[in-house]
mmCIF file of C-alpha atoms in Angstrom:
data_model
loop_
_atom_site.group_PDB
_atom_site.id
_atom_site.type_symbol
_atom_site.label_atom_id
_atom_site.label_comp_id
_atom_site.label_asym_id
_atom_site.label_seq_id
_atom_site.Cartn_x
_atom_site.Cartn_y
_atom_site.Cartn_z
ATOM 1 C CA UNK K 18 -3.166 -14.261 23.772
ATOM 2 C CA UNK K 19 -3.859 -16.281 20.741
ATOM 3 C CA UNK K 20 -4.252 -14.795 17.100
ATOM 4 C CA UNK K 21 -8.142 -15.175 17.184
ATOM 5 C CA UNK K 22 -8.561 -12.776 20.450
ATOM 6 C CA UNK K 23 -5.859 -11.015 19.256
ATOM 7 C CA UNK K 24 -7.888 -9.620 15.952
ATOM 8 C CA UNK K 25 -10.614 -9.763 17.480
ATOM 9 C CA UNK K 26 -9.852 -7.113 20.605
ATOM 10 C CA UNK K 27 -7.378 -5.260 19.020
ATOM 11 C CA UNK K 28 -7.744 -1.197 18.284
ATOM 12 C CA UNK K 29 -6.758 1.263 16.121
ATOM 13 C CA UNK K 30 -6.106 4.564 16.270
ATOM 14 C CA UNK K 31 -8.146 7.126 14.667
ATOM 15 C CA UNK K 32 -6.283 10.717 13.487
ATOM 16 C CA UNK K 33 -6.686 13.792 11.861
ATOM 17 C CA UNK K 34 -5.038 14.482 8.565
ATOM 18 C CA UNK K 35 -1.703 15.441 10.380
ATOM 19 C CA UNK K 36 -1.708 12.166 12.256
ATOM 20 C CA UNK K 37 -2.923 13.544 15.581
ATOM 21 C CA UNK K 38 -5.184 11.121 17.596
ATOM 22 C CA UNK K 39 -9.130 12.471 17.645
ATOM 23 C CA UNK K 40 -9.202 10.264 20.643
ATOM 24 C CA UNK K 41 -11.723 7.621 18.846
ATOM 25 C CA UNK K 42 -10.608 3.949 18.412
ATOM 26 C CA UNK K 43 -11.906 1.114 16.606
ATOM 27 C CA UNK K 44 -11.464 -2.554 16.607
ATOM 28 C CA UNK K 45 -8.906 -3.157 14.185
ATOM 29 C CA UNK K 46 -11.095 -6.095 11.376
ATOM 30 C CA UNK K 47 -13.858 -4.048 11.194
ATOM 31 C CA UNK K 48 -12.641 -0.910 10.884
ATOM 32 C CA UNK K 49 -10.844 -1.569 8.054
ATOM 33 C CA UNK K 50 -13.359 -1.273 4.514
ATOM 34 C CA UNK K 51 -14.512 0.240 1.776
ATOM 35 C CA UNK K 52 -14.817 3.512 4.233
ATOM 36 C CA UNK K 53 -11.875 3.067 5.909
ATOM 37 C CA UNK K 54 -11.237 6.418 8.385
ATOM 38 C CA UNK K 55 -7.763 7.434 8.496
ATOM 39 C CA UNK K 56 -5.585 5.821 11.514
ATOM 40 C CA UNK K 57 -2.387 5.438 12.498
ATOM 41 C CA UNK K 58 -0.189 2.727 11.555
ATOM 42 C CA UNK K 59 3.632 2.039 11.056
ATOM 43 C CA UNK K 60 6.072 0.405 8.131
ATOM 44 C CA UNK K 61 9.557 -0.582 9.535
ATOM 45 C CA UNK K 62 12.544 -1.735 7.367
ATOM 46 C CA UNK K 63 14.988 -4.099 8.873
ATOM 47 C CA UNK K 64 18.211 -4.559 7.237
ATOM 48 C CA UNK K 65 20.416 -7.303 9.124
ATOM 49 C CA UNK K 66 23.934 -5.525 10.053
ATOM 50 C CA UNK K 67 26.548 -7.733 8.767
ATOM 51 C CA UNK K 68 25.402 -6.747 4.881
ATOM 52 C CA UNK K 69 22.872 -4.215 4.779
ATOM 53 C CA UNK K 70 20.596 -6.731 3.549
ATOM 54 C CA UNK K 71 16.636 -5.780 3.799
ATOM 55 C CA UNK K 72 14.044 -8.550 5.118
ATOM 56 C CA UNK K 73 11.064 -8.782 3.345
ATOM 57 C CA UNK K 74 7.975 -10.185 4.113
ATOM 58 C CA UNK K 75 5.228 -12.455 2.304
ATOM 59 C CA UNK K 76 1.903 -11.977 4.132
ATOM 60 C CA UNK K 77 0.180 -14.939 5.017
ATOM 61 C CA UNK K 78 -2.274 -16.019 2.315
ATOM 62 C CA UNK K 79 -4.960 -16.274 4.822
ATOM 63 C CA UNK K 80 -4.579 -12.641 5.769
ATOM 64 C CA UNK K 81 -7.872 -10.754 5.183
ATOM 65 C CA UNK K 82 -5.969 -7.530 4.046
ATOM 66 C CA UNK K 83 -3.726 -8.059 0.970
ATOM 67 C CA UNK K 84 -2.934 -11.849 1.741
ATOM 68 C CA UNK K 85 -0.054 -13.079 -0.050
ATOM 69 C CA UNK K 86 1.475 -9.608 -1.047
ATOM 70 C CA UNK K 87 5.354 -9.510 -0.813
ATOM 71 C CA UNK K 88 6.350 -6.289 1.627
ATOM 72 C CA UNK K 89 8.869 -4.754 3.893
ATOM 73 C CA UNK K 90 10.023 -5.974 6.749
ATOM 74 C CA UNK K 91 6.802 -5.276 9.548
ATOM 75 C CA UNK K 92 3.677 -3.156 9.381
ATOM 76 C CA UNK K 93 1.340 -2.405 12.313
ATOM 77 C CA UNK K 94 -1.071 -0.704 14.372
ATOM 78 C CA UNK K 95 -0.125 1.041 17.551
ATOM 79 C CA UNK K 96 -2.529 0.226 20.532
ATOM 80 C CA UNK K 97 -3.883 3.266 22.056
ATOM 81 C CA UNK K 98 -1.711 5.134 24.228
ATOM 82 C CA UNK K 99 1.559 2.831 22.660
ATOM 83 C CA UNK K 100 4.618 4.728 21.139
ATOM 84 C CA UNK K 101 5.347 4.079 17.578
ATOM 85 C CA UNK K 102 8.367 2.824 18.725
ATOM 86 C CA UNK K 103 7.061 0.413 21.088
ATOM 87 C CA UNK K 104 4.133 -0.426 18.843
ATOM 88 C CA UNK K 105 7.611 -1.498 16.280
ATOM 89 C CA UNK K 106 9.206 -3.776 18.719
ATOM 90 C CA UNK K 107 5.949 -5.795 19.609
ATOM 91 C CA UNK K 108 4.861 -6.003 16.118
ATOM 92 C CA UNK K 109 8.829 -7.239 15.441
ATOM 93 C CA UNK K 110 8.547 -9.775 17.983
ATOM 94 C CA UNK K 111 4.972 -11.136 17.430
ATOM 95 C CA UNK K 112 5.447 -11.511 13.456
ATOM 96 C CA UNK K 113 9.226 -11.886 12.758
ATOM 97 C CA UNK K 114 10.410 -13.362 16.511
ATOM 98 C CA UNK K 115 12.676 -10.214 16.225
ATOM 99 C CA UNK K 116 12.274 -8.510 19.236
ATOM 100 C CA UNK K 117 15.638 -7.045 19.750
ATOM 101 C CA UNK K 118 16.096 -4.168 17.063
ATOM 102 C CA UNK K 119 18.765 -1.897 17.276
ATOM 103 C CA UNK K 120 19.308 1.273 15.706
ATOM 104 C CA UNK K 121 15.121 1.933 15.452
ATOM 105 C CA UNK K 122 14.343 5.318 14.020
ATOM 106 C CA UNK K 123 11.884 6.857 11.995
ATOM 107 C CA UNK K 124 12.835 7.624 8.414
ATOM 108 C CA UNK K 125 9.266 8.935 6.957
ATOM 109 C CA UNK K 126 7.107 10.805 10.225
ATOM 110 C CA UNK K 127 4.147 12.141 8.023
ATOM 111 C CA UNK K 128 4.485 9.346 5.563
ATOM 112 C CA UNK K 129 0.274 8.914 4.451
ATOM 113 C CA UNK K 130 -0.865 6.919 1.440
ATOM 114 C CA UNK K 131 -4.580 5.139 0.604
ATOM 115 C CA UNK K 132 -4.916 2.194 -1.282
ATOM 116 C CA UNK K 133 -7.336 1.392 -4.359
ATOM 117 C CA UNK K 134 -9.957 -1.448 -2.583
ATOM 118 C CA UNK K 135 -8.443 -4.715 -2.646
ATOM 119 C CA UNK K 136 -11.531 -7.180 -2.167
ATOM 120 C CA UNK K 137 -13.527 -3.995 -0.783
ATOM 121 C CA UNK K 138 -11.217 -2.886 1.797
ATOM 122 C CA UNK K 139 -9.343 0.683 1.474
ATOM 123 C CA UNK K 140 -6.140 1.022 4.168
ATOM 124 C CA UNK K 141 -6.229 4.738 4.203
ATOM 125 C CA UNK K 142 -3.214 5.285 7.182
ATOM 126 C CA UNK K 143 -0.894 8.357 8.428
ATOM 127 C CA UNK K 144 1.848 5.357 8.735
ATOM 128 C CA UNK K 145 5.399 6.625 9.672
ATOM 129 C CA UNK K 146 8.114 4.885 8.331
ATOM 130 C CA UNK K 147 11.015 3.193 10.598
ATOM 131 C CA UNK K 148 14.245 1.527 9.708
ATOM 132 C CA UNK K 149 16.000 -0.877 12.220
ATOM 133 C CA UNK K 150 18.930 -3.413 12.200
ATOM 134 C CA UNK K 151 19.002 -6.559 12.985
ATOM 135 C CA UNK K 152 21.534 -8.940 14.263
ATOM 136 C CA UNK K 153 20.050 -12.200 14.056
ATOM 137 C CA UNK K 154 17.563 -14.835 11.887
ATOM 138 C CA UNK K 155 13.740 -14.082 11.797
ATOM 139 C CA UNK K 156 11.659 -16.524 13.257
ATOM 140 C CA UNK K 157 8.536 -15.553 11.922
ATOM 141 C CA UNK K 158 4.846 -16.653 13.034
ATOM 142 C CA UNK K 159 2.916 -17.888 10.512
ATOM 143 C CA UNK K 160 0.051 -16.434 11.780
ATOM 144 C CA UNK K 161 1.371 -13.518 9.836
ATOM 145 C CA UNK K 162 4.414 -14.511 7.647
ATOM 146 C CA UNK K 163 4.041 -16.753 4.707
ATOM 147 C CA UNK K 164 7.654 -16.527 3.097
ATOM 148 C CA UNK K 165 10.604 -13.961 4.015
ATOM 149 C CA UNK K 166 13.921 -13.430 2.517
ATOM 150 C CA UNK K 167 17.131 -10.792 2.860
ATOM 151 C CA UNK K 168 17.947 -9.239 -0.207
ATOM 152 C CA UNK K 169 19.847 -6.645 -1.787
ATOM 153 C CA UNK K 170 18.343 -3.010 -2.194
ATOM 154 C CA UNK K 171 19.065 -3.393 -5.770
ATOM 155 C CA UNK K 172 16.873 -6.434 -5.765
ATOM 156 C CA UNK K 173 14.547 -5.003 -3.867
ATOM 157 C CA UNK K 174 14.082 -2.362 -6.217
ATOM 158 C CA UNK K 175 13.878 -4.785 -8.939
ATOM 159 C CA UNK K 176 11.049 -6.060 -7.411
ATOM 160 C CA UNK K 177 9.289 -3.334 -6.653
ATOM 161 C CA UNK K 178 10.071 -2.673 -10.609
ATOM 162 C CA UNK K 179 8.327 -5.694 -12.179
ATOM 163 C CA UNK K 180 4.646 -5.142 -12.739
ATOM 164 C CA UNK K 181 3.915 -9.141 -12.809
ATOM 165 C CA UNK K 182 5.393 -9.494 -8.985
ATOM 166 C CA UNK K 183 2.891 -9.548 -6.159
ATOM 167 C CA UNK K 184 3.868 -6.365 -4.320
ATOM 168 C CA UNK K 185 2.032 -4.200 -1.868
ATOM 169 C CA UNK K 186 0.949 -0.682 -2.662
ATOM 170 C CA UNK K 187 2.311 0.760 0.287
ATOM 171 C CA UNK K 188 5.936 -0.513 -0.644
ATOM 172 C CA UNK K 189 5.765 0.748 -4.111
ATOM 173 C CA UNK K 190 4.597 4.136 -2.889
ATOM 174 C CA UNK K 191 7.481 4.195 0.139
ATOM 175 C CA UNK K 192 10.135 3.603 -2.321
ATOM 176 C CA UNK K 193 9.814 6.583 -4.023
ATOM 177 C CA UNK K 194 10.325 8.511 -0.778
ATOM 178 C CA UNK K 195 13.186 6.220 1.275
ATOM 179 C CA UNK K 196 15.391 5.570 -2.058
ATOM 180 C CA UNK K 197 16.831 9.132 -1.496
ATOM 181 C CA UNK K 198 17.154 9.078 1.961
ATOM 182 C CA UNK K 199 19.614 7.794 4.551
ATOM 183 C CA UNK K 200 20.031 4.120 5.324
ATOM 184 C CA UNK K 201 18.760 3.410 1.975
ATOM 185 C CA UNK K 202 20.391 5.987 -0.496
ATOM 186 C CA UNK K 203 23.995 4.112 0.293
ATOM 187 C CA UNK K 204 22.440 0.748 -0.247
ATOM 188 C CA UNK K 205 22.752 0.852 -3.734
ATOM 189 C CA UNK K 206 26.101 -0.141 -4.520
ATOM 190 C CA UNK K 207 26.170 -2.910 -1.224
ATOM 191 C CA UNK K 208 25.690 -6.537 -3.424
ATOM 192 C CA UNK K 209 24.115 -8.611 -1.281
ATOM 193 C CA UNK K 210 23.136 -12.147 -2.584
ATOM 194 C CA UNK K 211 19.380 -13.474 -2.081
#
C-alpha cells in the first residue's frame, strides 16, 4: 500500500477518558484538528542492546502534524481491533525498517497528554508508552523519518532540556514520567557517544 492510500484509509480509534474504545473510528488526517476527540495512540522507546543507547526520530518535514520535530523512537495509531503491541511492531517496521523488537513492553498504560494547536491541529491521545530493544540499524522510510540518531539518556535529556531545540510536546511531557522508571532510571550513568 503506498503512503498516499495509506493516510488516506487509515483509522483511529476513538476512547473514553480511561482509554476504552466507544466503538467509533475516524479516518486518521481528518480527524486530527482544532477539535481533536480523544483516541488511542502509542509512543515506543527503542534503545539498541549493545549500549542502552535510545533512537530518536526527526519527523519528516513534510509531515502535516508537527513536521520536523525531533522525538522518540515511533509513535502510532492502532487500527481497529489491533493490539498495542502489534500496532508497535508495524509502526516499527513501516517507519524505522525495525520490525524485529525484542523485549516490547509497556512502561506508561494510562499515559494521556493534549497538545497546544500546532498550525490548528490539537493531538489530544490516551497513548501508552512502550520500550523495546533493538539489535540492529534503522532503516527508516522517509515517508516518515527525516533524520535519526542513538544517543545517550543523558543527551537525551539534554535535549529535551534546551528550550531553542525542536522537540515534541509529547516527549517533553513523557520524560517527566519514564526518567524514574525502569529501563530508563539506570540509563543515567550508561555514556553512550552520539
Amino acid at each position: 500500500m503506498d503512503t498516499a492510500t495509506e493516510t488516506e484509509t487509515e483509522q483511529i480509534v476513538f476512547v473514553t477518558e480511561d482509554g476504552v474504545p466507544t466503538g467509533e473510528t475516524g479516518p486518521k488526517l481528518a480527524s486530527h484538528h482544532e477539535h481533536t476527540r480523544l483516541h488511542l495512540a502509542f509512543s515506543c522507546y527503542v534503545l539498541r542492546r549493545s549500549d542502552n543507547a535510545l533512537l530518536i526520530t526527526q519527523r519528516a518535514l513534510h509531515k502535516k502534524v508537527w513536521p520536523g520535530v525531533w522525538t522518540n523512537s515511533v509513535c502510532g495509531h492502532p487500527a481497529p481491533g489491533e493490539t498495542l503491541e502489534d500496532a508497535v511492531r508495524r509502526r516499527a517496521g513501516y517507519e524505522l525498517g525495525m520490525p524485529s523488537l525484542s523485549g516490547l513492553h509497556c512502561v506508561l498504560p494510562n499515559y494521556r497528554y493534549r497538545t497546544p494547536p500546532f498550525q490548528g491541529i490539537v493531538e489530544n491521545e490516551f497513548c501508552p508508552v512502550f520500550a523495546a530493544w533493538a539489535d540492529t540499524e534503522p532503516a527508516p522510510n522517509p515517508d516518515e523519518v527525516g533524520d535519526w540518531r542513538w544517543v545517550a539518556w543523558t543527551d537525551y535529556t539534554s535535549l529535551l532540556n534546551d528550550p531553542s531545540a525542536n522537540v515534541s510536546y509529547w516527549a517533553k511531557d513523557q520524560f517527566e514520567q519514564l526518567k524514574a522508571i525502569e529501563p530508563f532510571s539506570g540509563l543515567w550513568a550508561d555514556g553512550v557517544a552520539e
